[in-house]
Amino acid sequence: MTTSAITEALRLPAGPVDLTTIETDVAPGFDGSKSEGKDTLFAMGDELSDLQERLWAQCTVGSEQRVLLVLQGMDTSGKGGVLRHTIGLVDPQGVRITSFKAPTEEERAHDFLWRVEKGLPPAGFIGVFDRSHYEDVLIARVHGLAEPDEIERRYGAINDFEARLVGEGYSIIKCMLHISAEEQKARLAERLANPEKHWKYNPGDLDERAHWAAYREAYEVVLERTSTQLAPWHVVPSDKKWFRNLAIGQLLLETLRGLDLAWPEADFDVEAEQQRLAAESPVQ
Amino acid sequence: MTTSAITEALRLPAGPVDLTTIETDVAPGFDGSKSEGKDTLFAMGDELSDLQERLWAQCTVGSEQRVLLVLQGMDTSGKGGVLRHTIGLVDPQGVRITSFKAPTEEERAHDFLWRVEKGLPPAGFIGVFDRSHYEDVLIARVHGLAEPDEIERRYGAINDFEARLVGEGYSIIKCMLHISAEEQKARLAERLANPEKHWKYNPGDLDERAHWAAYREAYEVVLERTSTQLAPWHVVPSDKKWFRNLAIGQLLLETLRGLDLAWPEADFDVEAEQQRLAAESPVQ
């Protein structure tokens, strides 16, 4: 299978990560304009839907294959936009979206992966995590919600967890939606300027912005420690919303293509059934 | 609010129902061609998405409103097609689809509504039931899976249950996808003729067809007994797939319009936040 220029460009090299050297307002691997980018994404819809249906069909004959798309990024980086514009191209019957908010008291009483296990997609589904277990090494690190030893333990626990999932039939696509601090400021200002978007704004968003550098550092550690052969990270330049949506569509498309999803063969005698149908007594 | 000609045409009059008098291969309330019908549905997408987002926004400020679309119909009547083509127009973040298969052992050990309660959409969502609690008075009646007394009890239990939901903030849209026996035969033959659709075919489908008249009678009783002021049934002529998808889109659109969904007002001082954002220390 050939890999597209976009996928190649988003692949994170092994080793330490410096996010300040990865541009946010670019469209690596794609030569076209914004409107060509939108058209290219839209044109993927039929193939994505076809592949998703094959994935589902395979699970009806016992396949354990499924896809898990993990979306992480700072506020306003566009996780919701990806769900709407990219995941929205696929038949909703085959999609399972799980949003992770601040953990409840019950969730906090368990290991951090407890609620994540419960949110995993069934076989045959494309699961999407809107935020994820990575919050437990991001916000948890930035705000000291867990001891450093425990944070340290979690990187390994995450790698073990994801390796287990891949062994069970999961294809994992991890995307960090990478925006600049200036772009976030512009998007927050836009929310404040538009009364239809006030409900999306929370004064706490501005308090979080003060921790921008600490979050960047936390992301850099996450990317270095948890980008594995089995479940690599992709840093998706996301100042251009259309490129962000297109790039993630491309990753999803190539992942599904790579599963070599054939239609299942009939487990019954097709000709015999055709004869039965033709010969049935009148039904009314 | 004005009601469209389609909605008027699908509304079931009170009293006994004779499904043999309701045509299946028609497009009541719509004058246009198939391609005009498809365009009309597609053009609803933006308004449906906008209204869904308002519904979601309202739940973030405490509204309990949500929509529940119940899809019932014989095999091949197109429940999946409605999910793909009509529900697929809405942002998947705001949709919760629950498919009801044959009940598990655990589910059978509880009242028939137990698993239905668990599948209800949270506030702010459009929930869709692909089959529903109505199976418990349809297949259960046709195959004698429950005693006649228990079936009888369930009609009332369903009406009470749905009335409670409406009181809690649900808008319930119940649709019976009405196809002819000939159309089902053609669709089964098509599945058998196309190797890509063999996985959708089950020899049991043909056995069920032998009970067509019993199912029709069971539906007629359901429609008469459970079409209430609070949660009325709609019989959707479904031999024309495009009309089926359009009609259900129209019902959903009018239901959402009827909720008068305003954008929530800010619960913070907008100007103060704008000043804070403008005055913040450099973030990088």
XYZ file of C-alpha atoms in Angstrom, chain B:
284
model
C -45.547 26.778 13.274
C -46.854 25.548 9.950
C -46.802 21.847 9.240
C -45.700 20.642 5.847
C -47.887 18.666 3.478
C -45.661 15.621 4.036
C -46.165 15.657 7.798
C -49.909 16.143 7.380
C -50.036 13.194 4.995
C -48.148 10.848 7.341
C -50.194 11.622 10.438
C -52.241 8.599 11.419
C -55.928 9.259 12.120
C -57.271 7.919 15.435
C -59.061 4.573 15.378
C -58.500 1.155 13.830
C -55.749 0.897 11.217
C -55.892 -1.138 8.006
C -52.402 -1.132 6.502
C -53.670 -2.684 3.262
C -55.386 0.631 2.530
C -52.211 2.684 2.983
C -50.146 2.739 -0.199
C -46.440 1.964 -0.037
C -45.179 3.172 -3.428
C -46.262 6.798 -3.124
C -44.841 10.151 -2.057
C -47.741 11.872 -0.293
C -47.368 15.592 0.200
C -44.444 15.888 -2.203
C -44.920 16.900 -5.839
C -41.338 16.679 -7.052
C -39.330 13.993 -8.796
C -36.913 11.540 -7.200
C -33.952 13.795 -7.879
C -35.825 16.819 -6.523
C -36.634 14.767 -3.447
C -32.989 13.934 -2.902
C -31.988 17.575 -3.371
C -34.682 18.700 -0.934
C -33.385 16.318 1.733
C -29.780 17.319 1.172
C -30.718 20.991 1.411
C -32.132 20.329 4.917
C -28.690 19.417 6.184
C -27.573 22.875 7.237
C -30.762 23.698 9.119
C -30.839 20.272 10.773
C -27.234 20.714 11.892
C -27.881 24.229 13.136
C -30.930 23.132 15.128
C -29.082 20.129 16.533
C -26.288 22.383 17.737
C -28.811 24.690 19.412
C -30.392 21.661 21.094
C -26.958 20.692 22.387
C -26.136 24.264 23.434
C -29.381 24.427 25.415
C -28.486 21.294 27.342
C -25.234 22.947 28.460
C -27.379 25.499 30.330
C -29.650 22.913 31.892
C -32.305 22.126 29.295
C -33.582 18.545 29.409
C -34.845 18.632 25.830
C -33.889 15.819 23.474
C -35.392 14.015 20.487
C -36.113 10.308 20.164
C -36.746 8.936 16.687
C -38.154 5.402 16.751
C -37.714 3.404 13.535
C -39.759 0.253 13.055
C -40.444 -1.778 9.941
C -40.137 -5.190 8.342
C -36.734 -6.498 7.203
C -35.372 -4.479 4.247
C -37.779 -1.599 4.945
C -34.789 0.698 5.209
C -34.034 1.581 8.823
C -30.338 1.526 7.963
C -30.898 3.711 4.920
C -32.611 6.358 7.055
C -29.685 6.335 9.463
C -27.195 6.699 6.647
C -28.962 9.256 4.488
C -31.120 11.276 6.888
C -29.418 11.034 10.266
C -26.099 11.196 8.387
C -26.902 14.853 7.634
C -26.527 15.800 11.300
C -23.295 16.278 13.237
C -22.488 12.794 14.608
C -21.485 14.326 17.959
C -25.139 15.033 18.638
C -26.536 11.652 17.608
C -26.968 8.539 19.757
C -28.061 5.431 17.837
C -29.276 2.379 19.720
C -29.926 -0.856 17.825
C -32.116 -3.457 19.460
C -31.347 -7.052 18.508
C -32.788 -10.214 20.019
C -32.571 -9.655 23.790
C -29.695 -11.220 25.690
C -30.231 -13.550 28.615
C -29.599 -10.686 31.036
C -32.078 -8.466 29.203
C -34.716 -11.186 29.204
C -34.360 -11.463 32.969
C -35.652 -7.878 33.301
C -38.826 -6.104 32.264
C -38.880 -5.424 28.511
C -38.342 -1.694 29.105
C -35.130 -2.205 31.112
C -32.803 -2.251 28.124
C -34.796 0.515 26.474
C -34.209 2.842 29.430
C -30.487 2.165 29.111
C -30.521 3.089 25.415
C -32.240 6.472 25.842
C -30.403 9.560 24.537
C -28.924 12.060 27.015
C -30.275 15.627 27.076
C -29.216 17.622 24.011
C -29.035 14.569 21.753
C -31.011 13.238 18.847
C -31.502 9.597 19.796
C -32.482 7.027 17.208
C -33.895 3.604 18.001
C -33.193 1.099 15.218
C -35.988 -1.235 16.285
C -37.245 -0.594 19.787
C -39.551 -1.595 22.633
C -42.145 -2.167 19.919
C -40.443 -5.454 19.043
C -41.824 -6.647 22.372
C -45.362 -6.323 21.041
C -44.550 -7.264 17.419
C -42.227 -10.276 17.138
C -43.294 -11.198 20.671
C -46.930 -11.368 19.537
C -46.283 -13.049 16.196
C -44.080 -15.756 17.702
C -45.818 -16.043 21.059
C -42.691 -15.002 22.978
C -44.933 -13.662 25.736
C -48.388 -14.580 26.994
C -51.354 -12.659 25.499
C -51.998 -11.042 28.907
C -48.442 -9.764 29.050
C -48.591 -8.430 25.484
C -51.829 -6.694 26.422
C -50.169 -5.140 29.486
C -47.290 -3.856 27.374
C -49.380 -1.523 25.198
C -50.357 0.417 28.292
C -46.864 0.205 29.748
C -45.455 1.666 26.531
C -47.936 4.531 26.547
C -47.126 5.295 30.186
C -43.386 5.075 29.491
C -43.542 7.414 26.517
C -45.764 9.880 28.365
C -43.184 9.975 31.159
C -40.421 10.645 28.617
C -42.358 13.504 27.057
C -42.810 14.940 30.547
C -39.035 14.735 31.031
C -38.304 16.758 27.881
C -38.313 14.172 25.095
C -39.856 14.830 21.702
C -40.763 11.421 20.310
C -41.103 10.742 16.580
C -42.360 7.243 15.814
C -42.096 5.993 12.242
C -43.291 2.737 10.764
C -41.469 2.155 7.482
C -44.233 0.720 5.320
C -43.211 -1.479 2.379
C -45.180 -3.992 0.336
C -44.483 -7.718 0.393
C -43.532 -7.476 -3.300
C -40.998 -4.759 -2.569
C -39.464 -6.838 0.198
C -39.219 -9.775 -2.198
C -37.429 -7.607 -4.743
C -35.008 -6.323 -2.098
C -34.226 -9.825 -0.829
C -33.675 -10.983 -4.427
C -31.310 -8.047 -4.922
C -29.318 -9.043 -1.847
C -29.033 -12.586 -3.146
C -27.981 -11.412 -6.615
C -25.163 -9.188 -5.319
C -22.188 -10.878 -3.582
C -21.426 -7.574 -1.812
C -24.799 -7.853 -0.097
C -24.773 -11.531 0.836
C -23.679 -10.670 4.368
C -26.945 -8.790 4.841
C -29.007 -11.839 3.962
C -30.098 -14.455 6.428
C -32.096 -17.537 5.459
C -34.274 -16.752 8.496
C -35.509 -13.653 6.648
C -37.486 -15.880 4.314
C -39.003 -17.821 7.211
C -40.147 -14.520 8.717
C -41.771 -13.552 5.412
C -44.175 -16.445 5.843
C -45.574 -14.504 8.821
C -46.155 -11.325 6.800
C -49.907 -11.184 7.498
C -49.397 -11.798 11.220
C -46.844 -8.982 11.385
C -49.191 -6.662 9.521
C -51.914 -7.420 12.027
C -49.512 -6.917 14.936
C -48.473 -3.544 13.485
C -52.097 -2.538 13.043
C -52.788 -3.213 16.710
C -49.632 -1.349 17.749
C -50.555 1.653 15.626
C -54.059 1.782 17.013
C -53.133 1.210 20.645
C -49.975 3.296 20.943
C -50.494 6.276 18.658
C -51.104 8.894 21.319
C -51.417 12.653 21.345
C -48.025 12.880 23.057
C -46.257 10.328 20.871
C -48.121 9.755 17.607
C -47.154 7.210 14.966
C -46.374 8.054 11.363
C -46.753 5.460 8.632
C -44.063 6.284 6.073
C -44.566 4.845 2.580
C -41.145 3.302 2.010
C -41.073 1.528 -1.336
C -39.471 4.725 -2.662
C -36.282 4.974 -0.629
C -35.782 8.642 -1.463
C -39.259 9.545 -0.187
C -38.750 7.538 3.011
C -35.505 9.423 3.728
C -37.031 12.786 2.837
C -40.199 12.262 4.872
C -38.292 11.347 8.024
C -35.946 14.296 7.488
C -38.990 16.542 7.271
C -40.481 15.118 10.486
C -37.183 15.630 12.287
C -36.817 19.165 10.957
C -40.310 20.194 12.027
C -39.857 18.626 15.446
C -36.641 20.571 16.020
C -38.162 23.785 14.690
C -41.043 23.322 17.109
C -38.681 23.400 20.089
C -37.953 27.116 19.520
C -34.284 26.628 20.226
C -32.557 29.925 21.020
C -28.818 30.204 21.576
C -28.130 30.382 25.327
C -27.154 33.767 26.719
C -23.692 34.207 28.182
C -23.508 33.517 31.917
C -20.354 35.655 32.140
C -19.488 39.295 31.450
C -18.640 39.285 27.748
C -16.957 42.669 27.710
C -14.830 41.871 30.760
C -13.651 38.662 29.086
C -12.819 40.520 25.886
C -10.718 42.955 27.907
C -8.988 40.109 29.764
C -8.151 38.388 26.480
C -6.815 41.616 24.943
C -4.736 42.418 28.031
C -3.210 39.010 28.682
C 0.542 38.571 29.020
C 2.235 37.169 25.929
C 1.555 33.443 25.614
C 3.895 31.170 23.771
